[in-house]
Amino acid sequence: MTKPAKQLPYAIMREIFTRFEASEPKPKGELDHTNAYTLVVAVALSAQSTDIGVNKATAELFKIADTPQKMLDLGLEGVIEHIKTIGLYRNKAKNVIKLSQILVDDYGGVVPNSRAALVSLPGVGRKTANVVLNMWWSYPSQAVDTHIFRIGNRTGVCPGKDVDAVEKAIEDHVPVDFQQHAHHWLILHGRYICKARKPVCGNCIIKDLCLFEEKTT
């Protein structure tokens, strides 16, 4: 395993995110959704599944169940039927029904916008909550997934021993004017350029700035 890189200094961090912004000024998440509720459901379903797979599964689901009450009306078996193509679908379907019931009973069918309230919902962890807060309410929260954890330690952009440490590294070291889109830039960079097995360094816009020692051509 490659030794984690050290934290890059401020000047380099600013240049890295300046380049990310120039390349894609307003990056967006790749999960399809129509409102805060469908975003919560989509992100919860995406655990250990691809965004493409989740989008295929929810394309018809969200047409008939885009509110907590409509999801409850559809029922557990109805949810399972729509999402059975994605991993862990039975447990995920149960969580969708449970969180929908809580939203109806405790929040009047409205998705709450505090992290504590969100993570109290079944199937919603800190990463999911951060995605929802960022994408729907434009709060500069940082959702650290496997891509960000990998490239954070590989490049020196946000190294940390665990996801909490990487999240804190982003918050502490990424200049404030880039915080809103920071995790989207990093996720997309890790997904398409700085890949796990064979990073595409030849197409990387920050290859001269990162600390990865095993660069490819």
mmCIF file of C-alpha atoms in Angstrom:
data_model
loop_
_atom_site.group_PDB
_atom_site.id
_atom_site.type_symbol
_atom_site.label_atom_id
_atom_site.label_comp_id
_atom_site.label_asym_id
_atom_site.label_seq_id
_atom_site.Cartn_x
_atom_site.Cartn_y
_atom_site.Cartn_z
ATOM 1 C CA MET A 1 0.000 0.000 0.000
ATOM 2 C CA THR A 2 1.282 3.427 -0.959
ATOM 3 C CA LYS A 3 2.211 5.621 1.982
ATOM 4 C CA PRO A 4 -0.320 8.468 2.397
ATOM 5 C CA ALA A 5 0.911 11.822 1.139
ATOM 6 C CA LYS A 6 1.359 14.790 3.437
ATOM 7 C CA GLN A 7 -1.090 17.687 3.419
ATOM 8 C CA LEU A 8 -0.439 20.080 0.549
ATOM 9 C CA PRO A 9 0.180 23.746 1.452
ATOM 10 C CA TYR A 10 -2.353 26.520 0.928
ATOM 11 C CA ALA A 11 -0.930 27.948 -2.306
ATOM 12 C CA ILE A 12 -1.023 24.573 -4.040
ATOM 13 C CA MET A 13 -4.490 23.803 -2.681
ATOM 14 C CA ARG A 14 -5.780 27.080 -4.102
ATOM 15 C CA GLU A 15 -4.241 26.331 -7.501
ATOM 16 C CA ILE A 16 -5.707 22.808 -7.541
ATOM 17 C CA PHE A 17 -9.237 23.991 -6.870
ATOM 18 C CA THR A 18 -8.850 26.932 -9.227
ATOM 19 C CA ARG A 19 -8.143 24.388 -11.955
ATOM 20 C CA PHE A 20 -11.073 22.195 -10.915
ATOM 21 C CA GLU A 21 -13.382 25.198 -11.041
ATOM 22 C CA ALA A 22 -12.083 26.305 -14.440
ATOM 23 C CA SER A 23 -12.619 22.806 -15.797
ATOM 24 C CA GLU A 24 -16.160 22.446 -14.403
ATOM 25 C CA PRO A 25 -17.517 25.586 -12.707
ATOM 26 C CA LYS A 26 -20.657 23.993 -11.271
ATOM 27 C CA PRO A 27 -20.243 20.235 -10.819
ATOM 28 C CA LYS A 28 -23.326 18.246 -9.964
ATOM 29 C CA GLY A 29 -24.033 14.924 -8.336
ATOM 30 C CA GLU A 30 -24.984 12.125 -10.719
ATOM 31 C CA LEU A 31 -27.986 10.722 -8.829
ATOM 32 C CA ASP A 32 -31.344 11.609 -10.388
ATOM 33 C CA HIS A 33 -33.870 13.217 -8.037
ATOM 34 C CA THR A 34 -36.759 15.664 -8.124
ATOM 35 C CA ASN A 35 -36.922 16.976 -4.553
ATOM 36 C CA ALA A 36 -35.249 16.666 -1.150
ATOM 37 C CA TYR A 37 -37.085 13.431 -0.376
ATOM 38 C CA THR A 38 -36.132 11.626 -3.585
ATOM 39 C CA LEU A 39 -32.559 12.829 -3.082
ATOM 40 C CA VAL A 40 -32.464 11.278 0.397
ATOM 41 C CA VAL A 41 -33.825 8.010 -0.977
ATOM 42 C CA ALA A 42 -31.464 7.971 -3.968
ATOM 43 C CA VAL A 43 -28.375 8.612 -1.856
ATOM 44 C CA ALA A 44 -29.429 5.991 0.691
ATOM 45 C CA LEU A 45 -29.910 3.469 -2.112
ATOM 46 C CA SER A 46 -26.498 4.261 -3.605
ATOM 47 C CA ALA A 47 -24.535 2.605 -0.786
ATOM 48 C CA GLN A 48 -22.443 -0.166 -2.355
ATOM 49 C CA SER A 49 -24.188 0.478 -5.680
ATOM 50 C CA THR A 50 -23.383 2.597 -8.724
ATOM 51 C CA ASP A 51 -25.182 5.857 -9.433
ATOM 52 C CA ILE A 52 -26.103 4.501 -12.874
ATOM 53 C CA GLY A 53 -27.687 1.425 -11.319
ATOM 54 C CA VAL A 54 -29.624 3.500 -8.791
ATOM 55 C CA ASN A 55 -30.874 5.867 -11.492
ATOM 56 C CA LYS A 56 -32.201 2.943 -13.509
ATOM 57 C CA ALA A 57 -33.978 1.553 -10.451
ATOM 58 C CA THR A 58 -35.529 4.859 -9.385
ATOM 59 C CA ALA A 59 -36.572 6.108 -12.825
ATOM 60 C CA GLU A 60 -40.032 4.555 -12.534
ATOM 61 C CA LEU A 61 -40.142 4.506 -8.722
ATOM 62 C CA PHE A 62 -39.936 8.281 -8.389
ATOM 63 C CA LYS A 63 -42.673 8.776 -10.969
ATOM 64 C CA ILE A 64 -45.189 7.166 -8.620
ATOM 65 C CA ALA A 65 -43.582 7.720 -5.207
ATOM 66 C CA ASP A 66 -41.912 11.107 -4.858
ATOM 67 C CA THR A 67 -43.166 11.852 -1.322
ATOM 68 C CA PRO A 68 -42.947 9.868 1.922
ATOM 69 C CA GLN A 69 -46.689 9.180 1.947
ATOM 70 C CA LYS A 70 -46.726 7.967 -1.651
ATOM 71 C CA MET A 71 -43.821 5.635 -0.825
ATOM 72 C CA LEU A 72 -45.766 4.253 2.138
ATOM 73 C CA ASP A 73 -48.804 3.802 -0.096
ATOM 74 C CA LEU A 74 -46.653 1.825 -2.529
ATOM 75 C CA GLY A 75 -45.610 -0.486 0.296
ATOM 76 C CA LEU A 76 -42.562 -2.604 0.991
ATOM 77 C CA GLU A 77 -43.149 -5.130 -1.782
ATOM 78 C CA GLY A 78 -43.778 -2.356 -4.267
ATOM 79 C CA VAL A 79 -40.491 -0.697 -3.364
ATOM 80 C CA ILE A 80 -38.655 -4.025 -3.596
ATOM 81 C CA GLU A 81 -40.073 -4.640 -7.053
ATOM 82 C CA HIS A 82 -38.637 -1.338 -8.290
ATOM 83 C CA ILE A 83 -35.168 -1.571 -6.704
ATOM 84 C CA LYS A 84 -34.424 -5.306 -6.879
ATOM 85 C CA THR A 85 -31.702 -4.723 -9.468
ATOM 86 C CA ILE A 86 -29.426 -2.976 -6.957
ATOM 87 C CA GLY A 87 -27.355 -4.485 -4.166
ATOM 88 C CA LEU A 88 -28.848 -5.122 -0.713
ATOM 89 C CA TYR A 89 -32.245 -4.172 -2.109
ATOM 90 C CA ARG A 90 -34.360 -5.884 0.555
ATOM 91 C CA ASN A 91 -32.689 -4.114 3.467
ATOM 92 C CA LYS A 92 -32.638 -0.832 1.563
ATOM 93 C CA ALA A 93 -36.353 -1.142 0.787
ATOM 94 C CA LYS A 94 -37.087 -1.671 4.486
ATOM 95 C CA ASN A 95 -35.083 1.448 5.350
ATOM 96 C CA VAL A 96 -36.910 3.496 2.713
ATOM 97 C CA ILE A 97 -40.249 2.488 4.217
ATOM 98 C CA LYS A 98 -39.044 3.138 7.770
ATOM 99 C CA LEU A 99 -37.574 6.560 7.005
ATOM 100 C CA SER A 100 -40.708 7.499 5.061
ATOM 101 C CA GLN A 101 -42.854 6.601 8.067
ATOM 102 C CA ILE A 102 -40.675 8.691 10.376
ATOM 103 C CA LEU A 103 -40.834 11.646 8.000
ATOM 104 C CA VAL A 104 -44.634 11.438 7.961
ATOM 105 C CA ASP A 105 -45.010 10.888 11.705
ATOM 106 C CA ASP A 106 -42.336 13.229 13.070
ATOM 107 C CA TYR A 107 -41.666 15.832 10.353
ATOM 108 C CA GLY A 108 -44.993 16.345 8.632
ATOM 109 C CA GLY A 109 -43.704 14.651 5.496
ATOM 110 C CA VAL A 110 -40.947 17.253 5.083
ATOM 111 C CA VAL A 111 -37.257 16.312 4.954
ATOM 112 C CA PRO A 112 -35.439 18.045 7.842
ATOM 113 C CA ASN A 113 -32.305 20.034 7.067
ATOM 114 C CA SER A 114 -30.144 19.457 10.113
ATOM 115 C CA ARG A 115 -27.461 16.792 10.027
ATOM 116 C CA ALA A 116 -28.579 15.334 13.351
ATOM 117 C CA ALA A 117 -32.157 14.904 12.164
ATOM 118 C CA LEU A 118 -31.075 13.389 8.874
ATOM 119 C CA VAL A 119 -28.701 10.820 10.379
ATOM 120 C CA SER A 120 -31.465 9.704 12.744
ATOM 121 C CA LEU A 121 -33.328 8.307 9.731
ATOM 122 C CA PRO A 122 -32.853 4.578 8.952
ATOM 123 C CA GLY A 123 -30.254 4.019 6.244
ATOM 124 C CA VAL A 124 -28.996 7.602 6.403
ATOM 125 C CA GLY A 125 -25.441 8.048 7.661
ATOM 126 C CA ARG A 126 -23.249 11.115 7.880
ATOM 127 C CA LYS A 127 -22.146 10.855 4.241
ATOM 128 C CA THR A 128 -25.724 10.677 2.986
ATOM 129 C CA ALA A 129 -26.727 13.583 5.208
ATOM 130 C CA ASN A 130 -23.820 15.669 3.937
ATOM 131 C CA VAL A 131 -24.743 14.961 0.314
ATOM 132 C CA VAL A 132 -28.328 16.060 0.913
ATOM 133 C CA LEU A 133 -27.339 19.189 2.847
ATOM 134 C CA ASN A 134 -24.885 20.149 0.116
ATOM 135 C CA MET A 135 -26.942 19.369 -2.977
ATOM 136 C CA TRP A 136 -30.372 20.502 -1.819
ATOM 137 C CA TRP A 137 -29.648 23.273 0.672
ATOM 138 C CA SER A 138 -26.295 24.455 -0.724
ATOM 139 C CA TYR A 139 -24.589 23.950 2.623
ATOM 140 C CA PRO A 140 -20.809 23.410 2.200
ATOM 141 C CA SER A 141 -20.797 19.955 3.810
ATOM 142 C CA GLN A 142 -18.267 17.396 2.619
ATOM 143 C CA ALA A 143 -19.454 13.876 1.799
ATOM 144 C CA VAL A 144 -16.402 11.613 1.874
ATOM 145 C CA ASP A 145 -16.739 8.414 -0.152
ATOM 146 C CA THR A 146 -14.144 5.840 -1.197
ATOM 147 C CA HIS A 147 -13.013 8.011 -4.114
ATOM 148 C CA ILE A 148 -12.318 11.048 -1.935
ATOM 149 C CA PHE A 149 -10.650 8.963 0.773
ATOM 150 C CA ARG A 150 -8.351 7.388 -1.828
ATOM 151 C CA ILE A 151 -7.318 10.504 -3.714
ATOM 152 C CA GLY A 152 -7.176 12.609 -0.563
ATOM 153 C CA ASN A 153 -4.436 10.362 0.775
ATOM 154 C CA ARG A 154 -2.860 9.702 -2.602
ATOM 155 C CA THR A 155 -2.499 13.321 -3.706
ATOM 156 C CA GLY A 156 -2.128 15.209 -0.448
ATOM 157 C CA VAL A 157 -5.291 17.233 -1.023
ATOM 158 C CA CYS A 158 -7.015 15.900 2.090
ATOM 159 C CA PRO A 159 -5.110 13.078 3.793
ATOM 160 C CA GLY A 160 -6.534 11.374 6.857
ATOM 161 C CA LYS A 161 -6.586 8.012 8.619
ATOM 162 C CA ASP A 162 -10.359 7.664 8.292
ATOM 163 C CA VAL A 163 -13.303 9.370 6.585
ATOM 164 C CA ASP A 164 -13.865 11.741 9.504
ATOM 165 C CA ALA A 165 -10.254 12.913 9.338
ATOM 166 C CA VAL A 166 -10.482 13.373 5.558
ATOM 167 C CA GLU A 167 -13.712 15.353 5.950
ATOM 168 C CA LYS A 168 -12.005 17.608 8.484
ATOM 169 C CA ALA A 169 -8.986 18.005 6.190
ATOM 170 C CA ILE A 170 -11.243 19.281 3.415
ATOM 171 C CA GLU A 171 -12.972 21.703 5.753
ATOM 172 C CA ASP A 172 -9.671 22.929 7.219
ATOM 173 C CA HIS A 173 -7.511 23.148 4.104
ATOM 174 C CA VAL A 174 -9.719 23.812 1.063
ATOM 175 C CA PRO A 175 -10.120 27.593 0.647
ATOM 176 C CA VAL A 176 -13.598 28.701 1.690
ATOM 177 C CA ASP A 177 -14.601 29.962 -1.755
ATOM 178 C CA PHE A 178 -14.246 26.396 -3.092
ATOM 179 C CA GLN A 179 -15.959 24.578 -0.214
ATOM 180 C CA GLN A 180 -19.412 24.413 -1.807
ATOM 181 C CA HIS A 181 -18.314 22.195 -4.685
ATOM 182 C CA ALA A 182 -15.175 20.638 -3.181
ATOM 183 C CA HIS A 183 -16.507 17.138 -2.615
ATOM 184 C CA HIS A 184 -18.131 17.014 -6.069
ATOM 185 C CA TRP A 185 -14.870 17.932 -7.799
ATOM 186 C CA LEU A 186 -13.000 15.348 -5.754
ATOM 187 C CA ILE A 187 -15.562 12.584 -6.323
ATOM 188 C CA LEU A 188 -15.627 13.145 -10.073
ATOM 189 C CA HIS A 189 -11.826 13.341 -10.207
ATOM 190 C CA GLY A 190 -11.545 10.061 -8.324
ATOM 191 C CA ARG A 191 -14.247 8.366 -10.376
ATOM 192 C CA TYR A 192 -12.949 9.263 -13.829
ATOM 193 C CA ILE A 193 -9.276 10.293 -13.538
ATOM 194 C CA CYS A 194 -7.584 9.289 -10.294
ATOM 195 C CA LYS A 195 -8.946 5.740 -10.410
ATOM 196 C CA ALA A 196 -8.068 3.112 -7.831
ATOM 197 C CA ARG A 197 -6.180 0.561 -9.893
ATOM 198 C CA LYS A 198 -4.833 2.639 -12.740
ATOM 199 C CA PRO A 199 -5.113 6.426 -12.461
ATOM 200 C CA VAL A 200 -5.236 8.267 -15.773
ATOM 201 C CA CYS A 201 -2.445 10.683 -14.910
ATOM 202 C CA GLY A 202 -1.962 11.620 -18.560
ATOM 203 C CA ASN A 203 -5.364 13.337 -18.487
ATOM 204 C CA CYS A 204 -5.015 14.838 -15.009
ATOM 205 C CA ILE A 205 -5.150 18.624 -14.702
ATOM 206 C CA ILE A 206 -3.341 18.592 -11.345
ATOM 207 C CA LYS A 207 -0.646 15.976 -12.037
ATOM 208 C CA ASP A 208 2.135 18.548 -11.610
ATOM 209 C CA LEU A 209 0.803 19.523 -8.186
ATOM 210 C CA CYS A 210 -0.172 16.260 -6.505
ATOM 211 C CA LEU A 211 2.191 14.134 -4.430
ATOM 212 C CA PHE A 212 1.336 10.719 -5.901
ATOM 213 C CA GLU A 213 4.672 9.004 -6.562
ATOM 214 C CA GLU A 214 3.475 6.264 -8.914
ATOM 215 C CA LYS A 215 2.108 8.394 -11.720
ATOM 216 C CA THR A 216 1.121 6.761 -15.004
ATOM 217 C CA THR A 217 1.619 8.262 -18.439
#
